[in-house]
Amino acid sequence: MTEDVGVSRGRLVLRRFRRRRIALFGLVAIVFLVLFAFLGPSLSKWNYSQKDYNAFLQPPSAQHWFGTTQIGADVYAQTLRGLQKSLVIGFLTAIISTGLAAIVGAAAGYYGGWTDRVLMWFVDLLLVLPSFLIIAILSPTFQGKTWLLFVVLLAGFSWMITARIVRGLTLSLKEREFVRAAEFMGVSSRTILFRHLLPNMSSILIIDATINVGGAILAETGLSYFGFGVQPPDVSLGTLIADGTKSALTYPWLFVFCGGLLILTVLAVSLVGDGLRDAVDPNSESSRL
Amino acid sequence: MVKFMARRFLNYLILVIVATSLGYLLAAVSLNPRSNFEGRNPAPPKSSVDAKLDALNLNDETPVLTRFKTWAGGVVHGDFGKSIDNQPVSSEMWRRMGVSLRLLLVGSVLGGFFGIALGTISAIKQYSAVDYGATLGSFVLLAIPVFLLAVLLKVAALNINKWAGTPIFYYTGEFTPGLQGSWWDHTWDRFQHFILPTLSLVLGQIAFYGLYQRNAMLDVLGSDFIRTAQAKGLRRRTAIIRHGLRLALIPMATFFAYEFGLLLTGATFTEKIFGWHGMGEWFIDSVTKNDVNAVATVTMFAAVLVLVAGMMADLAVAILDPRVRSS
């Protein structure tokens, strides 16, 4: 260890993170993707809902940077629109599901007894039912309604594994002196949960939220691919890929850009998550690159 | 040990029953089979629509719990009700189950085996070119969803076929319909159809298990007991395989139980994209057709498979870890 004495923990983590070039690459890629998704549309004169009736199924050109679709829509504008939606859904879902996991896991671990048993049984139940199946079954109920409902469902069925990790951490934290001291001072259990237990595992929660972004984007695009997720007129990378797949061989531009951006997004997020995990816990020796 | 497994089994059994019931109830509330019959032109009278729905136990005017009782009563006797096309669900299920099981079995066995092998090699040769390549490759593979990977494989196969001048890979269905020839021709034909769908599932599995196995193995390699084993005269290879690998496999068994649900989801895409008529394809088609009984049956199939995977994981942990057996 070459780190000097007296460096704050945040600075230490930052320094370790910076040392991982590949994680840094992931971070740069995410920043680039977010900027591209939200600022990119203004660079082109085409809107995602506009149709160019003089250009059906044209390959990429100076007019249409990513080409056009069967009905003359601009693929560049549509792809960026889809990327926006997938990114927003991914981040929102990850934040909600990690928050839920933190509360459920910490409550189960801290209260123990029947609370623990009931909550963990519920976790087991949701793990037996693949979330893809449940959300697909429920898809008719949110069709024609806001996509935020879809986010709530995605988050509602993706918090279980993180909750188990949080529960395990809580079990070991609650024996520590500072929690004991707070208990003896008569601090309410809810305050102990939110002020003492959860902040002490914030790094794990941040890492898990990052990793969950990738999972959420994959789940969203998978469901949207079959028409069970984002509904027209909204587009996401999943619906775009579904449309492009049929003509992937003959009109590759309908498929290459949305597919490539999806892979890049998920890859970047998982590299950052992995880099963060290594930076916070250098002993984990996880899949270091 | 037997008692431990029996208790786990009972726990899983209750979970499957609750999960299946939940699957049925959600499907019955969310899907709308009435629209299948009403949407015709000219619009049929309400009484005839009701009669058809009643015959299939799909009438949304019957209380959902009554419908569920009828369905569950049938399931206990092996009757899963009628599909929306008035066919018995169970015969369809038996036909499709084999297709999915073949895919899932090969997917998890090959994926688990090669993943563990890759992860172990990566860990032993940490920081080598092999390690970097395998780890980065795994990250990339995990970022590619099955439906994208399947298309990429199709494109690659098409180019290889074109280059070879003869079809080497097929990407629709399980076999060539109406193929004439010997037993060997049929087997070869099935194999040609088998490769791409299997790859679309197995590659992700290898990446997943590879990364976790690498982590688990790295934790183990640094531990004292490996050094002790070597100090007492074991060769490093024997020490790693006999003492290290065994310990590193324990967390993998737990991951197997979790990962199986995802594999099941992945298989749905594989079946749909490569035209294999399995349970996953059936599920997607049934949800779009508002076929409540079929959807509930697939949910039960999924829950039972996750149960079996969980039991196998428990058994593996008990075999690998003597502490679990004695407690």
Coordinates of C-alpha atoms in Angstrom, one line a residue:
Chain A
M1 CA 0.0 0.0 0.0
T2 CA 1.5 3.3 -1.1
E3 CA -1.4 5.4 0.1
D4 CA -0.2 8.1 2.5
V5 CA -1.6 8.4 6.0
G6 CA -4.4 10.9 6.5
V7 CA -6.1 10.6 3.2
S8 CA -9.9 10.6 3.5
R9 CA -11.8 7.5 2.6
G10 CA -13.6 9.2 -0.3
R11 CA -10.3 10.3 -1.7
L12 CA -8.9 6.9 -1.3
V13 CA -11.8 5.3 -3.2
L14 CA -11.5 7.8 -5.9
R15 CA -7.8 7.2 -6.3
R16 CA -8.3 3.5 -6.5
F17 CA -11.1 3.8 -9.0
R18 CA -9.0 6.1 -11.2
R19 CA -6.3 3.5 -11.2
R20 CA -8.6 1.0 -13.1
R21 CA -8.4 2.2 -16.6
I22 CA -11.1 0.0 -17.9
A23 CA -13.6 1.2 -15.2
L24 CA -12.6 4.8 -16.1
F25 CA -13.4 3.9 -19.7
G26 CA -16.8 2.7 -18.6
L27 CA -17.5 6.0 -16.8
V28 CA -16.4 8.1 -19.8
A29 CA -18.7 5.9 -22.0
I30 CA -21.7 6.5 -19.7
V31 CA -21.1 10.2 -19.6
F32 CA -20.8 10.2 -23.4
L33 CA -23.9 8.1 -23.8
V34 CA -26.0 10.3 -21.6
L35 CA -24.8 13.5 -23.3
F36 CA -25.4 11.8 -26.7
A37 CA -28.9 10.7 -25.8
F38 CA -30.1 14.0 -24.5
L39 CA -28.1 16.5 -26.6
G40 CA -27.6 14.5 -29.8
P41 CA -31.2 15.0 -31.1
S42 CA -30.7 18.7 -31.4
L43 CA -27.7 18.2 -33.7
S44 CA -29.9 16.7 -36.4
K45 CA -32.8 18.5 -38.1
W46 CA -35.0 15.5 -38.0
N47 CA -37.4 14.8 -35.2
Y48 CA -38.1 11.3 -34.0
S49 CA -41.8 11.5 -35.1
Q50 CA -41.1 13.2 -38.4
K51 CA -41.4 11.2 -41.7
D52 CA -39.3 11.9 -44.8
Y53 CA -41.6 10.9 -47.6
N54 CA -38.7 11.2 -50.1
A55 CA -36.5 8.6 -48.3
F56 CA -37.9 5.2 -47.5
L57 CA -35.4 2.6 -46.2
Q58 CA -32.4 4.6 -47.3
P59 CA -28.9 3.6 -45.9
P60 CA -27.0 6.2 -43.8
S61 CA -26.3 9.4 -45.7
A62 CA -25.5 13.0 -45.1
Q63 CA -29.2 13.7 -44.9
H64 CA -30.1 10.9 -42.5
W65 CA -27.0 9.9 -40.5
F66 CA -28.3 6.5 -39.5
G67 CA -30.5 5.9 -42.5
T68 CA -34.3 5.8 -42.6
T69 CA -37.0 3.1 -41.8
Q70 CA -39.7 1.6 -44.0
I71 CA -42.0 4.5 -43.3
G72 CA -39.4 7.2 -43.7
A73 CA -38.6 7.9 -40.1
D74 CA -35.1 9.1 -39.3
V75 CA -33.2 6.2 -37.5
Y76 CA -30.7 8.6 -35.8
A77 CA -33.5 10.5 -34.1
Q78 CA -35.4 7.3 -33.2
T79 CA -32.3 5.6 -31.8
L80 CA -31.5 8.5 -29.6
R81 CA -35.1 8.7 -28.4
G82 CA -34.9 5.0 -27.6
L83 CA -31.6 5.4 -25.8
Q84 CA -33.1 8.2 -23.7
K85 CA -36.0 6.0 -22.6
S86 CA -33.8 3.0 -21.9
L87 CA -31.4 5.0 -19.9
V88 CA -34.1 6.8 -17.9
I89 CA -35.9 3.5 -17.2
G90 CA -32.6 1.8 -16.3
F91 CA -31.5 4.4 -13.8
L92 CA -34.9 4.9 -12.2
T93 CA -35.5 1.2 -11.8
A94 CA -32.1 0.7 -10.3
I95 CA -32.6 3.5 -7.8
I96 CA -36.1 2.4 -6.7
S97 CA -35.2 -1.3 -6.5
T98 CA -32.0 -0.7 -4.5
G99 CA -34.0 1.6 -2.1
L100 CA -36.6 -1.1 -1.7
A101 CA -34.0 -3.8 -1.2
A102 CA -32.2 -1.6 1.4
I103 CA -35.4 -1.1 3.5
V104 CA -36.7 -4.7 3.2
G105 CA -33.2 -6.2 3.8
A106 CA -32.4 -4.0 6.7
A107 CA -35.8 -4.4 8.4
A108 CA -35.6 -8.2 8.0
G109 CA -32.0 -8.3 9.4
Y110 CA -32.6 -5.8 12.2
Y111 CA -36.0 -6.9 13.6
G112 CA -35.4 -10.6 13.0
G113 CA -38.0 -13.1 14.2
W114 CA -41.3 -13.1 12.3
T115 CA -40.6 -10.0 10.3
D116 CA -37.4 -11.7 9.0
R117 CA -39.2 -14.9 8.3
V118 CA -42.1 -13.4 6.4
L119 CA -39.9 -11.0 4.4
M120 CA -37.4 -13.6 3.4
W121 CA -40.2 -16.0 2.5
F122 CA -41.6 -13.3 0.2
V123 CA -38.1 -12.9 -1.3
D124 CA -38.0 -16.7 -1.9
L125 CA -41.4 -16.6 -3.5
L126 CA -40.4 -13.8 -5.9
L127 CA -37.2 -15.7 -6.8
V128 CA -39.3 -18.8 -7.7
L129 CA -41.4 -16.7 -10.2
P130 CA -39.1 -15.3 -12.9
S131 CA -39.8 -11.6 -13.0
F132 CA -40.0 -11.7 -16.8
L133 CA -43.0 -14.0 -16.6
I134 CA -44.9 -11.9 -14.1
I135 CA -44.3 -8.6 -15.9
A136 CA -45.3 -10.1 -19.2
I137 CA -48.5 -11.4 -17.6
L138 CA -49.3 -8.0 -16.1
S139 CA -48.4 -6.1 -19.3
P140 CA -52.0 -5.7 -20.5
T141 CA -52.8 -3.8 -17.3
F142 CA -50.3 -1.0 -18.0
Q143 CA -50.8 -0.8 -21.7
G144 CA -52.0 2.6 -22.7
K145 CA -51.0 4.0 -19.4
T146 CA -47.8 5.9 -18.4
W147 CA -44.5 4.1 -18.7
L148 CA -43.8 4.9 -15.1
L149 CA -46.0 2.0 -14.1
F150 CA -43.7 -0.2 -16.1
V151 CA -40.8 1.2 -14.1
V152 CA -42.6 0.4 -10.9
L153 CA -43.2 -3.2 -12.0
L154 CA -39.6 -3.6 -13.1
A155 CA -38.3 -2.3 -9.8
G156 CA -40.9 -4.3 -7.8
F157 CA -39.5 -7.6 -9.2
S158 CA -35.8 -6.9 -9.2
W159 CA -34.8 -6.1 -5.6
M160 CA -34.7 -9.6 -4.0
I161 CA -31.0 -10.5 -4.4
T162 CA -29.8 -7.1 -3.1
A163 CA -32.2 -7.4 -0.2
R164 CA -30.6 -10.7 0.8
I165 CA -27.1 -9.1 0.7
V166 CA -28.4 -6.1 2.8
R167 CA -29.9 -8.5 5.3
G168 CA -26.6 -10.3 5.7
L169 CA -24.8 -7.0 6.3
T170 CA -27.4 -5.9 8.8
L171 CA -27.0 -9.0 10.8
S172 CA -23.3 -8.4 11.3
L173 CA -23.7 -4.6 11.8
K174 CA -26.4 -4.8 14.4
E175 CA -24.0 -6.4 16.9
R176 CA -21.6 -3.5 16.6
E177 CA -21.0 -1.1 19.5
F178 CA -22.4 2.0 17.9
V179 CA -25.7 0.3 17.2
R180 CA -25.8 -1.1 20.7
A181 CA -25.0 2.3 22.1
A182 CA -27.8 3.9 20.2
E183 CA -30.2 1.2 21.4
F184 CA -29.3 1.7 25.0
M185 CA -29.8 5.5 24.6
G186 CA -33.3 4.8 23.6
V187 CA -33.1 5.7 19.9
S188 CA -36.1 4.4 18.1
S189 CA -35.5 1.4 15.9
R190 CA -36.6 3.3 12.8
T191 CA -33.9 5.9 13.4
I192 CA -31.3 3.2 14.0
L193 CA -32.3 1.7 10.6
F194 CA -32.1 4.9 8.6
R195 CA -29.4 6.8 10.5
H196 CA -27.0 4.1 11.6
L197 CA -27.5 0.9 9.6
L198 CA -28.2 2.0 6.0
P199 CA -25.6 4.8 5.9
N200 CA -23.0 2.3 7.0
M201 CA -23.6 0.2 3.9
S202 CA -24.0 3.1 1.5
S203 CA -21.0 2.0 -0.6
I204 CA -22.5 -1.4 -1.1
L205 CA -25.8 0.1 -2.0
I206 CA -24.3 2.5 -4.5
I207 CA -22.4 -0.4 -6.1
D208 CA -25.5 -2.5 -6.3
A209 CA -27.5 0.3 -7.7
T210 CA -24.9 0.7 -10.5
I211 CA -24.9 -3.0 -11.3
N212 CA -28.7 -3.1 -11.2
V213 CA -28.8 -0.4 -13.9
G214 CA -27.4 -2.9 -16.4
G215 CA -29.9 -5.6 -15.3
A216 CA -32.8 -3.2 -15.5
I217 CA -31.9 -2.1 -19.0
L218 CA -31.6 -5.7 -20.1
A219 CA -35.0 -6.5 -18.5
E220 CA -36.7 -3.5 -20.0
T221 CA -35.3 -4.1 -23.5
G222 CA -36.2 -7.8 -23.3
L223 CA -39.8 -7.1 -22.3
S224 CA -40.1 -4.3 -24.9
Y225 CA -38.7 -6.7 -27.5
F226 CA -41.8 -8.8 -27.2
G227 CA -44.1 -5.8 -26.9
F228 CA -44.7 -6.3 -23.2
G229 CA -42.8 -3.2 -22.1
V230 CA -42.6 0.2 -23.6
Q231 CA -45.6 0.8 -25.9
P232 CA -45.8 2.8 -29.1
P233 CA -45.7 5.7 -29.8
D234 CA -42.9 5.5 -27.2
V235 CA -39.8 3.8 -28.3
S236 CA -36.9 2.1 -26.4
L237 CA -33.8 0.3 -27.6
G238 CA -35.8 -2.9 -27.1
T239 CA -38.7 -2.0 -29.5
L240 CA -36.2 -0.6 -32.0
I241 CA -34.2 -3.8 -32.0
A242 CA -37.4 -5.9 -32.3
D243 CA -38.3 -3.8 -35.4
G244 CA -34.8 -4.0 -36.8
T245 CA -34.3 -7.7 -36.2
K246 CA -36.6 -8.8 -39.1
S247 CA -34.4 -6.9 -41.5
A248 CA -31.0 -7.3 -39.8
L249 CA -29.6 -9.1 -42.8
T250 CA -30.9 -6.9 -45.6
Y251 CA -31.0 -3.4 -44.0
P252 CA -28.4 -3.6 -41.3
W253 CA -28.6 0.1 -40.3
L254 CA -32.0 -0.6 -38.7
F255 CA -30.3 -2.9 -36.3
V256 CA -26.6 -2.1 -35.9
F257 CA -27.0 1.3 -34.2
C258 CA -29.6 0.4 -31.5
G259 CA -28.0 -2.9 -30.9
G260 CA -24.5 -1.5 -30.6
L261 CA -25.7 1.3 -28.2
L262 CA -27.5 -1.2 -26.0
I263 CA -24.3 -3.4 -25.7
L264 CA -22.1 -0.3 -25.0
T265 CA -24.5 1.0 -22.4
V266 CA -24.8 -2.3 -20.4
L267 CA -21.1 -2.9 -20.7
A268 CA -20.1 0.6 -19.5
V269 CA -22.4 0.3 -16.5
S270 CA -21.1 -3.1 -15.5
L271 CA -17.5 -2.0 -15.8
V272 CA -18.1 1.0 -13.6
G273 CA -19.9 -1.1 -11.1
D274 CA -17.1 -3.6 -11.0
G275 CA -14.5 -0.8 -10.7
L276 CA -16.4 0.8 -7.8
R277 CA -16.6 -2.5 -6.0
D278 CA -12.8 -3.0 -6.3
A279 CA -12.2 0.6 -5.2
V280 CA -14.4 0.4 -2.1
D281 CA -13.1 -3.1 -1.1
P282 CA -9.6 -3.7 -2.4
N283 CA -9.5 -7.1 -0.7
S284 CA -12.4 -8.4 -2.7
E285 CA -10.1 -9.1 -5.7
S286 CA -13.2 -9.3 -7.8
S287 CA -13.0 -9.6 -11.5
R288 CA -10.3 -7.0 -11.7
L289 CA -9.4 -5.8 -15.2
Chain B
M1 CA -29.1 -35.1 5.6
V2 CA -32.3 -36.7 4.5
K3 CA -34.2 -34.7 7.0
F4 CA -32.5 -31.5 5.8
M5 CA -33.4 -32.2 2.2
A6 CA -37.0 -33.2 3.2
R7 CA -37.4 -29.9 5.0
R8 CA -36.1 -27.9 2.1
F9 CA -38.3 -29.9 -0.3
L10 CA -41.4 -29.1 1.8
N11 CA -40.5 -25.4 1.8
Y12 CA -40.0 -25.4 -2.0
L13 CA -43.3 -27.3 -2.5
I14 CA -45.3 -24.6 -0.7
L15 CA -43.5 -21.9 -2.7
V16 CA -44.4 -23.6 -6.0
I17 CA -48.0 -24.0 -5.0
V18 CA -48.2 -20.3 -3.9
A19 CA -46.3 -19.2 -7.0
T20 CA -48.6 -21.2 -9.4
S21 CA -51.7 -19.8 -7.7
L22 CA -50.4 -16.3 -8.0
G23 CA -49.5 -16.9 -11.6
Y24 CA -53.1 -18.1 -12.3
L25 CA -54.7 -15.3 -10.4
L26 CA -52.6 -12.6 -12.0
A27 CA -53.2 -14.0 -15.5
A28 CA -56.9 -14.3 -14.8
V29 CA -57.2 -10.7 -13.7
S30 CA -54.8 -9.2 -16.2
L31 CA -55.6 -11.0 -19.5
N32 CA -58.9 -10.5 -21.3
P33 CA -60.0 -13.6 -23.2
R34 CA -63.4 -12.1 -23.9
S35 CA -61.8 -9.8 -26.4
N36 CA -60.8 -12.8 -28.5
F37 CA -64.5 -13.7 -29.1
E38 CA -66.0 -10.3 -29.1
G39 CA -63.7 -8.8 -31.7
R40 CA -65.3 -10.8 -34.6
N41 CA -67.3 -9.4 -37.4
P42 CA -70.3 -9.6 -37.2
A43 CA -70.2 -9.2 -33.4
P44 CA -71.5 -12.4 -31.9
P45 CA -74.4 -12.2 -29.3
K46 CA -73.2 -11.9 -25.7
S47 CA -74.9 -15.2 -24.7
S48 CA -72.8 -17.2 -27.2
V49 CA -69.6 -15.5 -26.1
D50 CA -70.5 -16.3 -22.5
A51 CA -71.2 -19.9 -23.4
K52 CA -67.9 -20.3 -25.1
L53 CA -66.0 -18.6 -22.2
D54 CA -67.9 -20.8 -19.7
A55 CA -66.9 -23.9 -21.5
L56 CA -63.3 -22.9 -21.2
N57 CA -63.6 -21.7 -17.6
L58 CA -62.5 -18.3 -18.8
N59 CA -65.6 -16.2 -18.2
D60 CA -64.6 -13.0 -16.4
E61 CA -68.1 -12.7 -15.0
T62 CA -67.5 -15.8 -12.9
P63 CA -65.7 -14.8 -9.7
V64 CA -62.0 -15.2 -10.1
L65 CA -61.7 -17.5 -7.1
T66 CA -64.4 -19.8 -8.4
R67 CA -62.5 -20.1 -11.7
F68 CA -59.3 -20.7 -9.8
K69 CA -60.9 -23.5 -7.8
T70 CA -62.1 -25.2 -10.9
W71 CA -58.6 -24.9 -12.5
A72 CA -56.7 -26.0 -9.4
G73 CA -59.1 -28.9 -8.9
G74 CA -58.2 -30.1 -12.4
V75 CA -54.5 -29.6 -11.9
V76 CA -54.5 -31.9 -8.9
H77 CA -55.8 -34.6 -11.3
G78 CA -53.3 -33.7 -14.1
D79 CA -55.9 -31.7 -16.1
F80 CA -54.6 -28.2 -16.8
G81 CA -57.9 -27.1 -18.5
K82 CA -58.5 -26.1 -22.1
S83 CA -56.5 -23.6 -24.1
I84 CA -58.3 -20.8 -25.8
D85 CA -58.5 -22.9 -29.0
N86 CA -60.4 -25.5 -27.1
Q87 CA -57.5 -28.0 -27.0
P88 CA -56.4 -29.7 -23.8
V89 CA -53.5 -27.8 -22.2
S90 CA -51.8 -30.9 -20.8
S91 CA -51.2 -32.6 -24.1
E92 CA -49.6 -29.4 -25.5
M93 CA -47.6 -29.1 -22.4
W94 CA -46.1 -32.6 -22.5
R95 CA -45.2 -32.1 -26.2
R96 CA -43.5 -28.7 -25.5
M97 CA -41.8 -29.6 -22.2
G98 CA -39.3 -32.0 -23.8
V99 CA -38.1 -29.3 -26.3
S100 CA -37.5 -26.7 -23.5
L101 CA -35.9 -29.3 -21.1
R102 CA -33.4 -30.3 -23.8
L103 CA -32.4 -26.7 -24.3
L104 CA -32.2 -25.9 -20.6
L105 CA -30.4 -29.0 -19.6
V106 CA -27.7 -28.6 -22.3
G107 CA -27.5 -24.9 -21.5
S108 CA -26.9 -25.3 -17.8
V109 CA -24.6 -28.3 -18.0
L110 CA -22.4 -26.9 -20.8
G111 CA -22.6 -23.4 -19.4
G112 CA -21.7 -24.5 -15.9
F113 CA -18.9 -26.8 -16.9
F114 CA -17.1 -24.5 -19.3
G115 CA -17.8 -21.5 -17.1
I116 CA -16.2 -23.1 -14.0
A117 CA -13.3 -24.4 -16.1
L118 CA -12.7 -20.9 -17.6
G119 CA -13.0 -19.2 -14.2
T120 CA -10.6 -21.6 -12.6
I121 CA -8.0 -21.2 -15.3
S122 CA -8.4 -17.4 -15.2
A123 CA -7.9 -17.4 -11.4
I124 CA -4.8 -19.6 -11.5
K125 CA -3.3 -17.6 -14.3
Q126 CA -4.3 -14.2 -12.8
Y127 CA -3.1 -11.1 -14.8
S128 CA -2.1 -13.3 -17.8
A129 CA -3.3 -12.6 -21.3
V130 CA -5.8 -15.5 -20.9
D131 CA -7.2 -14.0 -17.8
Y132 CA -7.6 -10.5 -19.3
G133 CA -9.2 -11.9 -22.4
A134 CA -11.6 -14.2 -20.6
T135 CA -12.7 -11.5 -18.1
L136 CA -13.2 -8.8 -20.7
G137 CA -14.9 -11.3 -23.0
S138 CA -17.2 -12.3 -20.2
F139 CA -18.2 -8.7 -19.5
V140 CA -18.9 -8.1 -23.1
L141 CA -21.0 -11.3 -23.4
L142 CA -23.0 -10.4 -20.3
A143 CA -23.8 -7.1 -21.9
I144 CA -25.4 -8.8 -24.9
P145 CA -29.0 -9.9 -24.3
V146 CA -30.0 -13.2 -25.8
F147 CA -32.2 -11.6 -28.5
L148 CA -29.2 -9.6 -29.8
L149 CA -26.8 -12.5 -29.5
A150 CA -29.2 -14.7 -31.5
V151 CA -29.4 -12.3 -34.3
L152 CA -25.6 -11.9 -34.4
L153 CA -25.2 -15.7 -34.5
K154 CA -27.7 -15.9 -37.3
V155 CA -25.7 -13.3 -39.3
A156 CA -22.5 -15.1 -38.7
A157 CA -24.1 -18.5 -39.7
L158 CA -25.4 -17.0 -42.9
N159 CA -22.0 -15.7 -43.8
I160 CA -20.4 -19.1 -43.0
N161 CA -23.0 -20.9 -45.0
K162 CA -22.4 -18.6 -47.9
W163 CA -18.7 -19.0 -47.7
A164 CA -18.9 -22.8 -47.4
G165 CA -21.4 -23.0 -50.3
T166 CA -23.5 -25.5 -48.4
P167 CA -25.7 -25.0 -45.3
I168 CA -23.7 -25.9 -42.3
F169 CA -25.9 -24.2 -39.7
Y170 CA -29.6 -24.0 -39.7
Y171 CA -31.5 -21.4 -37.7
T172 CA -35.2 -22.3 -37.9
G173 CA -36.8 -25.1 -36.1
E174 CA -35.4 -28.3 -34.5
F175 CA -35.0 -30.4 -37.7
T176 CA -35.6 -30.3 -41.4
P177 CA -39.2 -31.4 -41.9
G178 CA -39.7 -34.3 -44.3
L179 CA -36.0 -35.2 -44.3
Q180 CA -35.2 -38.6 -45.9
G181 CA -32.2 -40.6 -44.9
S182 CA -30.6 -42.8 -42.4
W183 CA -30.5 -42.4 -38.6
W184 CA -27.2 -40.7 -38.9
D185 CA -28.5 -38.1 -41.4
H186 CA -31.3 -37.3 -38.9
T187 CA -29.0 -37.0 -36.0
W188 CA -26.6 -34.8 -38.0
D189 CA -29.5 -32.6 -39.2
R190 CA -30.7 -32.2 -35.6
F191 CA -27.2 -31.3 -34.5
Q192 CA -27.0 -28.6 -37.3
H193 CA -30.2 -27.1 -35.9
F194 CA -29.0 -27.4 -32.3
I195 CA -25.8 -25.5 -32.4
L196 CA -26.9 -21.9 -32.8
P197 CA -29.8 -21.9 -30.3
T198 CA -27.6 -23.7 -27.7
L199 CA -24.7 -21.2 -28.3
S200 CA -27.1 -18.3 -27.8
L201 CA -27.9 -19.6 -24.3
V202 CA -24.6 -21.2 -23.3
L203 CA -22.3 -18.2 -24.1
G204 CA -24.0 -16.0 -21.5
Q205 CA -23.9 -18.8 -19.0
I206 CA -20.2 -19.4 -19.5
A207 CA -19.5 -15.7 -19.0
F208 CA -21.7 -15.6 -15.8
Y209 CA -20.2 -18.7 -14.1
G210 CA -16.8 -17.8 -15.4
L211 CA -16.7 -14.5 -13.6
Y212 CA -18.1 -15.8 -10.3
Q213 CA -15.9 -18.9 -10.3
R214 CA -12.8 -16.6 -10.9
N215 CA -13.7 -14.6 -7.8
A216 CA -14.4 -17.6 -5.7
M217 CA -11.2 -19.3 -6.8
L218 CA -9.1 -16.2 -6.1
D219 CA -10.4 -16.0 -2.6
V220 CA -9.5 -19.6 -2.1
L221 CA -6.1 -19.5 -3.7
G222 CA -4.8 -17.0 -1.2
S223 CA -5.9 -19.1 1.8
D224 CA -3.6 -20.8 4.2
F225 CA -4.9 -24.3 3.8
I226 CA -3.7 -24.4 0.1
R227 CA -0.2 -23.5 1.4
T228 CA -0.5 -26.1 4.1
A229 CA -1.5 -28.7 1.6
Q230 CA 1.5 -27.9 -0.5
A231 CA 3.8 -27.8 2.5
K232 CA 2.7 -31.3 3.4
G233 CA 3.9 -32.4 0.0
L234 CA 1.0 -32.1 -2.4
R235 CA 1.7 -30.8 -5.8
R236 CA 0.2 -27.3 -6.4
R237 CA -2.2 -28.7 -9.1
T238 CA -3.5 -31.4 -6.8
A239 CA -3.8 -29.0 -3.9
I240 CA -5.8 -26.5 -6.0
I241 CA -8.1 -29.1 -7.5
R242 CA -8.7 -31.3 -4.5
H243 CA -8.9 -28.6 -1.8
G244 CA -9.4 -25.3 -3.6
L245 CA -11.9 -26.1 -6.3
R246 CA -14.1 -27.9 -3.9
L247 CA -14.5 -24.9 -1.7
A248 CA -14.8 -22.5 -4.5
L249 CA -17.7 -24.5 -5.9
I250 CA -19.9 -24.0 -2.9
P251 CA -21.0 -20.4 -3.7
M252 CA -21.4 -21.5 -7.3
A253 CA -24.2 -23.9 -6.3
T254 CA -26.1 -21.0 -4.8
F255 CA -25.6 -18.9 -7.9
F256 CA -26.9 -21.8 -10.0
A257 CA -30.3 -21.6 -8.2
Y258 CA -30.5 -17.9 -8.9
E259 CA -29.2 -18.0 -12.4
F260 CA -31.7 -20.7 -13.5
G261 CA -34.6 -18.3 -13.5
L262 CA -32.6 -16.0 -15.9
L263 CA -31.7 -19.0 -18.0
L264 CA -35.4 -19.8 -18.3
T265 CA -36.1 -16.2 -19.5
G266 CA -33.2 -16.5 -22.0
A267 CA -34.6 -19.7 -23.3
T268 CA -37.9 -18.0 -24.1
F269 CA -36.0 -15.7 -26.5
T270 CA -34.0 -18.5 -28.0
E271 CA -37.2 -20.6 -28.6
K272 CA -39.0 -17.7 -30.1
I273 CA -36.2 -16.5 -32.3
F274 CA -35.1 -19.9 -33.6
G275 CA -38.6 -21.3 -34.0
W276 CA -38.3 -24.1 -31.4
H277 CA -41.8 -25.0 -30.2
G278 CA -41.1 -25.1 -26.5
M279 CA -42.7 -23.7 -23.3
G280 CA -41.1 -20.2 -23.7
E281 CA -42.6 -19.7 -27.2
W282 CA -45.9 -21.0 -25.9
F283 CA -45.8 -18.5 -23.0
I284 CA -45.3 -15.5 -25.3
D285 CA -48.0 -16.7 -27.7
S286 CA -50.4 -17.4 -24.9
V287 CA -50.0 -14.0 -23.3
T288 CA -50.8 -12.3 -26.6
K289 CA -53.8 -14.7 -27.1
N290 CA -55.2 -14.1 -23.6
D291 CA -54.9 -17.8 -22.9
V292 CA -55.1 -17.8 -19.1
N293 CA -54.9 -21.6 -18.6
A294 CA -51.8 -22.0 -20.8
V295 CA -50.1 -19.0 -19.1
A296 CA -50.7 -20.4 -15.7
T297 CA -49.4 -23.8 -16.7
V298 CA -46.1 -22.3 -18.0
T299 CA -45.8 -20.4 -14.8
M300 CA -46.1 -23.6 -12.9
F301 CA -43.5 -25.3 -15.2
A302 CA -41.1 -22.4 -14.4
A303 CA -41.7 -22.6 -10.7
V304 CA -41.2 -26.4 -10.7
L305 CA -37.9 -26.0 -12.6
V306 CA -36.6 -23.3 -10.2
L307 CA -37.6 -25.7 -7.4
V308 CA -35.6 -28.5 -9.0
A309 CA -32.6 -26.2 -9.5
G310 CA -32.8 -25.0 -5.9
M311 CA -33.0 -28.6 -4.6
M312 CA -30.0 -29.5 -6.7
A313 CA -28.1 -26.5 -5.4
D314 CA -28.9 -27.5 -1.8
L315 CA -27.8 -31.1 -2.5
A316 CA -24.6 -29.9 -4.1
V317 CA -23.8 -27.6 -1.1
A318 CA -24.5 -30.5 1.3
I319 CA -22.2 -32.8 -0.6
L320 CA -19.4 -30.2 -0.9
D321 CA -19.7 -28.7 2.6
P322 CA -19.6 -31.2 5.5
R323 CA -20.7 -28.5 7.9
V324 CA -24.1 -28.3 6.3
R325 CA -24.6 -32.1 6.5
S326 CA -24.0 -32.4 10.2
S327 CA -26.1 -29.4 11.3

